[in-house]
Amino acid sequence: MQNTVQVKHDIYWVGGNDRRVNRFENLFPLTHGMSYNSYVILDEKTVLTDTVDRSISVLFMENVEAALDGRKLDYLVIHQMEPDHCANIEAIVQAYPDVQLVGNRNTYKFLTQFYPAYAFDNFITVKEGEELNIGKRTLRFYMTPNVHWPEVMMSYEVSEGLLFSADAFGSFATIDGNLFSDEIYFPEGIIDESRRYYVNIVGKFGSHVLKAFKKFSDLNITTILPLHGPIYRTPEHIGIILGAYQNWASYDFDKKSALILYASMYGNTENAVDILASQLAQNGVKEIKVYDISDTDPSYLIAEMWQYSNIVFASPHYNGDLFYKMDALMREALRLNLKNKKVSFISNATWGGMALKTMQQHFEDEKRFTQVGTPVAIPSAVNEETVAGLATLAKDISESLVDD
Ligand SMILES: Cc1cc2nc3c(=O)[nH]c(=O)nc-3n(C[C@H](O)[C@H](O)[C@H](O)COP(=O)(O)O)c2cc1C
Ligand SMILES: [Fe+2]
Ligand SMILES: [Fe+2]
C-alpha cells in the first residue's frame, strides 16, 4: 500500500525506507537503515524528482501513482544518476510513456551507460541557470558537480525558494514518520549520521561543496529537500545544516581536543594510549576520545577525524611495517582529503620495522598537517622511559591546543 506524505499543498514525498540493508553502498554500516527520498510536484505540469533505490521499487511505484492521482507524468528531473536514485527510471518511463527526462549532458551519458538496452529519445538537456516552467512553479537548475557524482545538479524552485539538493544535506538512517527536521530531536538526533554520511561520501569534494554554496548564497532558501534524511523547512534548522556543511567542507574542526586512534594486538599499545589520555586529561584537555580502530568501522573513525583539531595515531609494527588496518584507515582518510590537523604518533615494535616512518610519510604534507611532539616508540611493553615520553607528548599536544 502506498505511503506518501504531503510536503506542500502541491508537493508529495514519494520515497521510502530500507530497514533490511546493513551497509549503504555495501560498505558503510547502517544501524538504523536508510531512506531514499523522491518528490512529486503537481502543478499545471507534473514533475517527479529522482527515483529511489531498487530495494523499495514496488512501494515507490505505488507512491508515484497515488501522488499523481490519475494524472499523467510530464517530467522526471534526474538530479543524480547514481543507482540509489536512478534504479527506477526505466520503470517510470514504461509506466508513464509520455514522460520527458530532464538532466544535463553528463546525466545523459550516465543514463545510457546504466540502461544500455534502452533508447531514451525523450531526454531534455539543461544547462546552468536554465529554467523549466511547470505552471505556478518554475525550477531553475544549478550544476553542482561532485556533490557527490560528476553529473549532479540541483533544482531551485523559484516561487517559494525550495532547494532540491540531491545528496547534499542527506544522512544515513530511516525516516520514521517524521519527515521534517523540526519533528525530530535536532540536531542531536541526526547530526552524527549526517556528518558520517557527508565525510565518507562527499568529504573528498569540499571545494566543490563550497563552490555550490556560492551559487546559492544570494538565494532565499525556505526549504531543503535532500535525497536522503529529513527535509529542512525552518530558518533555524536550515542555518544549522548549512553551517555544519560549511564547517565540514572547509575542513574546519569543531572540537579543540585530541582524538586517539590505536591498534593493538596484545594490549601494550592500548595501555600506552590510555596513559596518554590520562595525562592529557590531567593537563586539562576535555572531550578526549579513544578508539580501537580494529573494532570500529572506518566510516565512524573518519567522521570523528573531521571533528578534532588533534589526532594521535598509535600502532604496532606488523610484518615489517604499519599494522595494515591503520595503514588502510590513514590512506582512506587522506583520499577523502583530510587536512588542517595536528598529528602525533606512537609506534610499538618488538624487533623493528617501518611503522613510524610510514605513518609520518602519510602525513608529511606540511600544507595539510602539523606534526606535534616527539613520536613515542614503545619497546613491546610500556616502561618508565615510555611513560616519560608519553608525558612529554601529552604536554606538547596540550600546548598545541592553546597556541593558535
Ligand atoms: C603477524 C605479526 C607480525 C608482526 N610484525 C612485526 C614486525 O615486523 N616488527 C616488529 O617489531 N614487531 C612485529 N610484531 C610484533 C608486535 O608488533 C609487537 O609485539 C608489539 O609489541 C605488539 O603491540 P600490542 O601489544 O599493542 O599488540 C608482529 C606481530 C604479529 C602478530
Ligand atoms: Fe550519491
Ligand atoms: Fe544518494
PDB file of N, CA and C in Angstrom, residues 35-39 49-50 77-82 84-85 142-149 151-156 162-171 197 201-202 216 224-230 232 245:
ATOM      1  N   SER A  35      17.037   5.924   4.187  1.00  0.00           N
ATOM      2  CA  SER A  35      15.863   6.454   3.476  1.00  0.00           C
ATOM      3  C   SER A  35      16.265   6.913   2.084  1.00  0.00           C
ATOM      4  N   TYR A  36      15.330   6.828   1.162  1.00  0.00           N
ATOM      5  CA  TYR A  36      15.520   7.325  -0.206  1.00  0.00           C
ATOM      6  C   TYR A  36      14.344   8.246  -0.493  1.00  0.00           C
ATOM      7  N   ASN A  37      14.652   9.517  -0.713  1.00  0.00           N
ATOM      8  CA  ASN A  37      13.582  10.490  -0.923  1.00  0.00           C
ATOM      9  C   ASN A  37      13.345  10.749  -2.407  1.00  0.00           C
ATOM     10  N   SER A  38      12.121  11.025  -2.728  1.00  0.00           N
ATOM     11  CA  SER A  38      11.729  11.379  -4.080  1.00  0.00           C
ATOM     12  C   SER A  38      10.459  12.199  -3.917  1.00  0.00           C
ATOM     13  N   TYR A  39      10.239  13.123  -4.855  1.00  0.00           N
ATOM     14  CA  TYR A  39       9.120  14.056  -4.664  1.00  0.00           C
ATOM     15  C   TYR A  39       8.306  14.198  -5.944  1.00  0.00           C
ATOM     16  N   THR A  49      10.847  14.184  -9.011  1.00  0.00           N
ATOM     17  CA  THR A  49      12.279  14.461  -8.902  1.00  0.00           C
ATOM     18  C   THR A  49      12.984  13.213  -8.370  1.00  0.00           C
ATOM     19  N   ASP A  50      13.750  12.607  -9.259  1.00  0.00           N
ATOM     20  CA  ASP A  50      14.527  11.403  -8.979  1.00  0.00           C
ATOM     21  C   ASP A  50      13.649  10.197  -8.646  1.00  0.00           C
ATOM     22  N   VAL A  77      12.803  14.799 -13.329  1.00  0.00           N
ATOM     23  CA  VAL A  77      14.068  15.532 -13.211  1.00  0.00           C
ATOM     24  C   VAL A  77      15.076  14.607 -12.530  1.00  0.00           C
ATOM     25  N   ILE A  78      16.207  14.394 -13.203  1.00  0.00           N
ATOM     26  CA  ILE A  78      17.223  13.472 -12.663  1.00  0.00           C
ATOM     27  C   ILE A  78      18.368  14.305 -12.090  1.00  0.00           C
ATOM     28  N   HIS A  79      18.364  14.462 -10.776  1.00  0.00           N
ATOM     29  CA  HIS A  79      19.435  15.249 -10.147  1.00  0.00           C
ATOM     30  C   HIS A  79      20.721  14.453 -10.045  1.00  0.00           C
ATOM     31  N   GLN A  80      20.575  13.140  -9.928  1.00  0.00           N
ATOM     32  CA  GLN A  80      21.767  12.293  -9.823  1.00  0.00           C
ATOM     33  C   GLN A  80      21.523  10.938 -10.469  1.00  0.00           C
ATOM     34  N   MET A  81      22.517  10.485 -11.265  1.00  0.00           N
ATOM     35  CA  MET A  81      22.406   9.198 -11.962  1.00  0.00           C
ATOM     36  C   MET A  81      23.124   8.104 -11.184  1.00  0.00           C
ATOM     37  N   GLU A  82      23.015   8.121  -9.863  1.00  0.00           N
ATOM     38  CA  GLU A  82      23.607   7.058  -9.057  1.00  0.00           C
ATOM     39  C   GLU A  82      22.499   6.062  -8.735  1.00  0.00           C
ATOM     40  N   ASP A  84      21.301   4.511  -6.330  1.00  0.00           N
ATOM     41  CA  ASP A  84      20.377   4.650  -5.186  1.00  0.00           C
ATOM     42  C   ASP A  84      19.259   5.650  -5.490  1.00  0.00           C
ATOM     43  N   HIS A  85      19.373   6.360  -6.628  1.00  0.00           N
ATOM     44  CA  HIS A  85      18.306   7.303  -7.015  1.00  0.00           C
ATOM     45  C   HIS A  85      17.778   7.085  -8.419  1.00  0.00           C
ATOM     46  N   TYR A 142      20.887  24.179 -11.263  1.00  0.00           N
ATOM     47  CA  TYR A 142      22.263  24.545 -10.934  1.00  0.00           C
ATOM     48  C   TYR A 142      23.141  23.302 -11.030  1.00  0.00           C
ATOM     49  N   MET A 143      24.208  23.410 -11.793  1.00  0.00           N
ATOM     50  CA  MET A 143      25.122  22.278 -11.908  1.00  0.00           C
ATOM     51  C   MET A 143      26.005  22.258 -10.658  1.00  0.00           C
ATOM     52  N   THR A 144      26.034  21.143  -9.960  1.00  0.00           N
ATOM     53  CA  THR A 144      26.839  21.034  -8.733  1.00  0.00           C
ATOM     54  C   THR A 144      27.695  19.763  -8.794  1.00  0.00           C
ATOM     55  N   PRO A 145      28.627  19.740  -9.784  1.00  0.00           N
ATOM     56  CA  PRO A 145      29.409  18.524  -9.990  1.00  0.00           C
ATOM     57  C   PRO A 145      30.150  18.079  -8.733  1.00  0.00           C
ATOM     58  N   ASN A 146      30.200  16.763  -8.564  1.00  0.00           N
ATOM     59  CA  ASN A 146      30.935  16.120  -7.467  1.00  0.00           C
ATOM     60  C   ASN A 146      30.321  16.333  -6.090  1.00  0.00           C
ATOM     61  N   VAL A 147      29.090  16.758  -6.052  1.00  0.00           N
ATOM     62  CA  VAL A 147      28.365  16.762  -4.775  1.00  0.00           C
ATOM     63  C   VAL A 147      27.190  15.783  -4.919  1.00  0.00           C
ATOM     64  N   HIS A 148      27.341  14.537  -5.271  1.00  0.00           N
ATOM     65  CA  HIS A 148      28.532  13.789  -4.996  1.00  0.00           C
ATOM     66  C   HIS A 148      29.172  13.159  -6.254  1.00  0.00           C
ATOM     67  N   TRP A 149      28.434  12.972  -7.339  1.00  0.00           N
ATOM     68  CA  TRP A 149      28.976  12.447  -8.599  1.00  0.00           C
ATOM     69  C   TRP A 149      29.136  13.611  -9.590  1.00  0.00           C
ATOM     70  N   GLU A 151      27.833  14.302 -12.426  1.00  0.00           N
ATOM     71  CA  GLU A 151      26.659  14.784 -13.173  1.00  0.00           C
ATOM     72  C   GLU A 151      25.637  15.489 -12.273  1.00  0.00           C
ATOM     73  N   VAL A 152      25.929  15.581 -10.982  1.00  0.00           N
ATOM     74  CA  VAL A 152      24.902  16.049 -10.040  1.00  0.00           C
ATOM     75  C   VAL A 152      24.483  17.488 -10.324  1.00  0.00           C
ATOM     76  N   MET A 153      23.183  17.708 -10.301  1.00  0.00           N
ATOM     77  CA  MET A 153      22.664  19.073 -10.361  1.00  0.00           C
ATOM     78  C   MET A 153      21.578  19.212  -9.307  1.00  0.00           C
ATOM     79  N   MET A 154      21.288  20.447  -8.960  1.00  0.00           N
ATOM     80  CA  MET A 154      20.222  20.710  -8.002  1.00  0.00           C
ATOM     81  C   MET A 154      19.183  21.590  -8.684  1.00  0.00           C
ATOM     82  N   SER A 155      17.956  21.568  -8.155  1.00  0.00           N
ATOM     83  CA  SER A 155      16.904  22.438  -8.682  1.00  0.00           C
ATOM     84  C   SER A 155      16.475  23.399  -7.596  1.00  0.00           C
ATOM     85  N   TYR A 156      16.291  24.649  -7.999  1.00  0.00           N
ATOM     86  CA  TYR A 156      15.764  25.657  -7.086  1.00  0.00           C
ATOM     87  C   TYR A 156      14.399  26.074  -7.599  1.00  0.00           C
ATOM     88  N   LEU A 162      12.414  26.653  -2.814  1.00  0.00           N
ATOM     89  CA  LEU A 162      12.634  25.263  -2.421  1.00  0.00           C
ATOM     90  C   LEU A 162      13.889  24.744  -3.114  1.00  0.00           C
ATOM     91  N   LEU A 163      14.794  24.171  -2.348  1.00  0.00           N
ATOM     92  CA  LEU A 163      16.014  23.635  -2.951  1.00  0.00           C
ATOM     93  C   LEU A 163      15.973  22.110  -2.943  1.00  0.00           C
ATOM     94  N   PHE A 164      15.891  21.523  -4.146  1.00  0.00           N
ATOM     95  CA  PHE A 164      16.009  20.068  -4.285  1.00  0.00           C
ATOM     96  C   PHE A 164      17.501  19.799  -4.390  1.00  0.00           C
ATOM     97  N   SER A 165      18.096  19.319  -3.281  1.00  0.00           N
ATOM     98  CA  SER A 165      19.548  19.419  -3.095  1.00  0.00           C
ATOM     99  C   SER A 165      20.324  18.148  -3.421  1.00  0.00           C
ATOM    100  N   ALA A 166      19.680  17.180  -4.064  1.00  0.00           N
ATOM    101  CA  ALA A 166      20.344  15.910  -4.391  1.00  0.00           C
ATOM    102  C   ALA A 166      20.916  15.281  -3.117  1.00  0.00           C
ATOM    103  N   ASP A 167      22.150  14.742  -3.173  1.00  0.00           N
ATOM    104  CA  ASP A 167      22.713  14.061  -1.995  1.00  0.00           C
ATOM    105  C   ASP A 167      23.114  15.035  -0.885  1.00  0.00           C
ATOM    106  N   ALA A 168      23.294  16.311  -1.235  1.00  0.00           N
ATOM    107  CA  ALA A 168      23.737  17.275  -0.221  1.00  0.00           C
ATOM    108  C   ALA A 168      22.696  17.389   0.892  1.00  0.00           C
ATOM    109  N   PHE A 169      23.157  17.509   2.101  1.00  0.00           N
ATOM    110  CA  PHE A 169      22.347  17.633   3.323  1.00  0.00           C
ATOM    111  C   PHE A 169      21.619  16.331   3.676  1.00  0.00           C
ATOM    112  N   GLY A 170      22.038  15.237   3.038  1.00  0.00           N
ATOM    113  CA  GLY A 170      21.432  13.944   3.338  1.00  0.00           C
ATOM    114  C   GLY A 170      22.055  13.317   4.572  1.00  0.00           C
ATOM    115  N   SER A 171      21.497  12.188   4.975  1.00  0.00           N
ATOM    116  CA  SER A 171      22.084  11.468   6.109  1.00  0.00           C
ATOM    117  C   SER A 171      21.746   9.992   6.003  1.00  0.00           C
ATOM    118  N   TYR A 197      27.751  10.498   6.942  1.00  0.00           N
ATOM    119  CA  TYR A 197      27.339  10.415   5.536  1.00  0.00           C
ATOM    120  C   TYR A 197      28.157  11.419   4.701  1.00  0.00           C
ATOM    121  N   ILE A 201      31.153  10.189   2.082  1.00  0.00           N
ATOM    122  CA  ILE A 201      30.608  10.131   0.727  1.00  0.00           C
ATOM    123  C   ILE A 201      30.968  11.364  -0.086  1.00  0.00           C
ATOM    124  N   VAL A 202      30.918  12.523   0.530  1.00  0.00           N
ATOM    125  CA  VAL A 202      31.197  13.759  -0.209  1.00  0.00           C
ATOM    126  C   VAL A 202      32.480  14.439   0.292  1.00  0.00           C
ATOM    127  N   PHE A 216      24.380  29.487  -4.256  1.00  0.00           N
ATOM    128  CA  PHE A 216      23.120  29.653  -3.522  1.00  0.00           C
ATOM    129  C   PHE A 216      23.146  30.821  -2.547  1.00  0.00           C
ATOM    130  N   ILE A 224      14.805  22.852   2.253  1.00  0.00           N
ATOM    131  CA  ILE A 224      15.792  21.997   1.578  1.00  0.00           C
ATOM    132  C   ILE A 224      15.226  20.585   1.540  1.00  0.00           C
ATOM    133  N   LEU A 225      15.170  20.023   0.329  1.00  0.00           N
ATOM    134  CA  LEU A 225      14.618  18.680   0.154  1.00  0.00           C
ATOM    135  C   LEU A 225      15.718  17.754  -0.377  1.00  0.00           C
ATOM    136  N   PRO A 226      16.437  17.081   0.528  1.00  0.00           N
ATOM    137  CA  PRO A 226      17.529  16.199   0.083  1.00  0.00           C
ATOM    138  C   PRO A 226      17.013  14.832  -0.393  1.00  0.00           C
ATOM    139  N   LEU A 227      17.915  14.046  -0.921  1.00  0.00           N
ATOM    140  CA  LEU A 227      17.550  12.712  -1.402  1.00  0.00           C
ATOM    141  C   LEU A 227      17.616  11.642  -0.315  1.00  0.00           C
ATOM    142  N   HIS A 228      18.185  11.991   0.833  1.00  0.00           N
ATOM    143  CA  HIS A 228      18.187  11.079   1.991  1.00  0.00           C
ATOM    144  C   HIS A 228      17.931  11.917   3.241  1.00  0.00           C
ATOM    145  N   GLY A 229      17.253  11.340   4.205  1.00  0.00           N
ATOM    146  CA  GLY A 229      17.111  12.002   5.507  1.00  0.00           C
ATOM    147  C   GLY A 229      16.075  13.106   5.502  1.00  0.00           C
ATOM    148  N   PRO A 230      16.001  13.838   6.620  1.00  0.00           N
ATOM    149  CA  PRO A 230      14.901  14.787   6.804  1.00  0.00           C
ATOM    150  C   PRO A 230      14.927  15.992   5.881  1.00  0.00           C
ATOM    151  N   TYR A 232      14.420  20.060   5.542  1.00  0.00           N
ATOM    152  CA  TYR A 232      14.632  21.225   6.414  1.00  0.00           C
ATOM    153  C   TYR A 232      13.724  22.356   5.961  1.00  0.00           C
ATOM    154  N   TYR A 245      27.615  22.122   7.100  1.00  0.00           N
ATOM    155  CA  TYR A 245      28.239  21.805   5.813  1.00  0.00           C
ATOM    156  C   TYR A 245      29.398  22.749   5.507  1.00  0.00           C
TER     157      TYR A 245
END
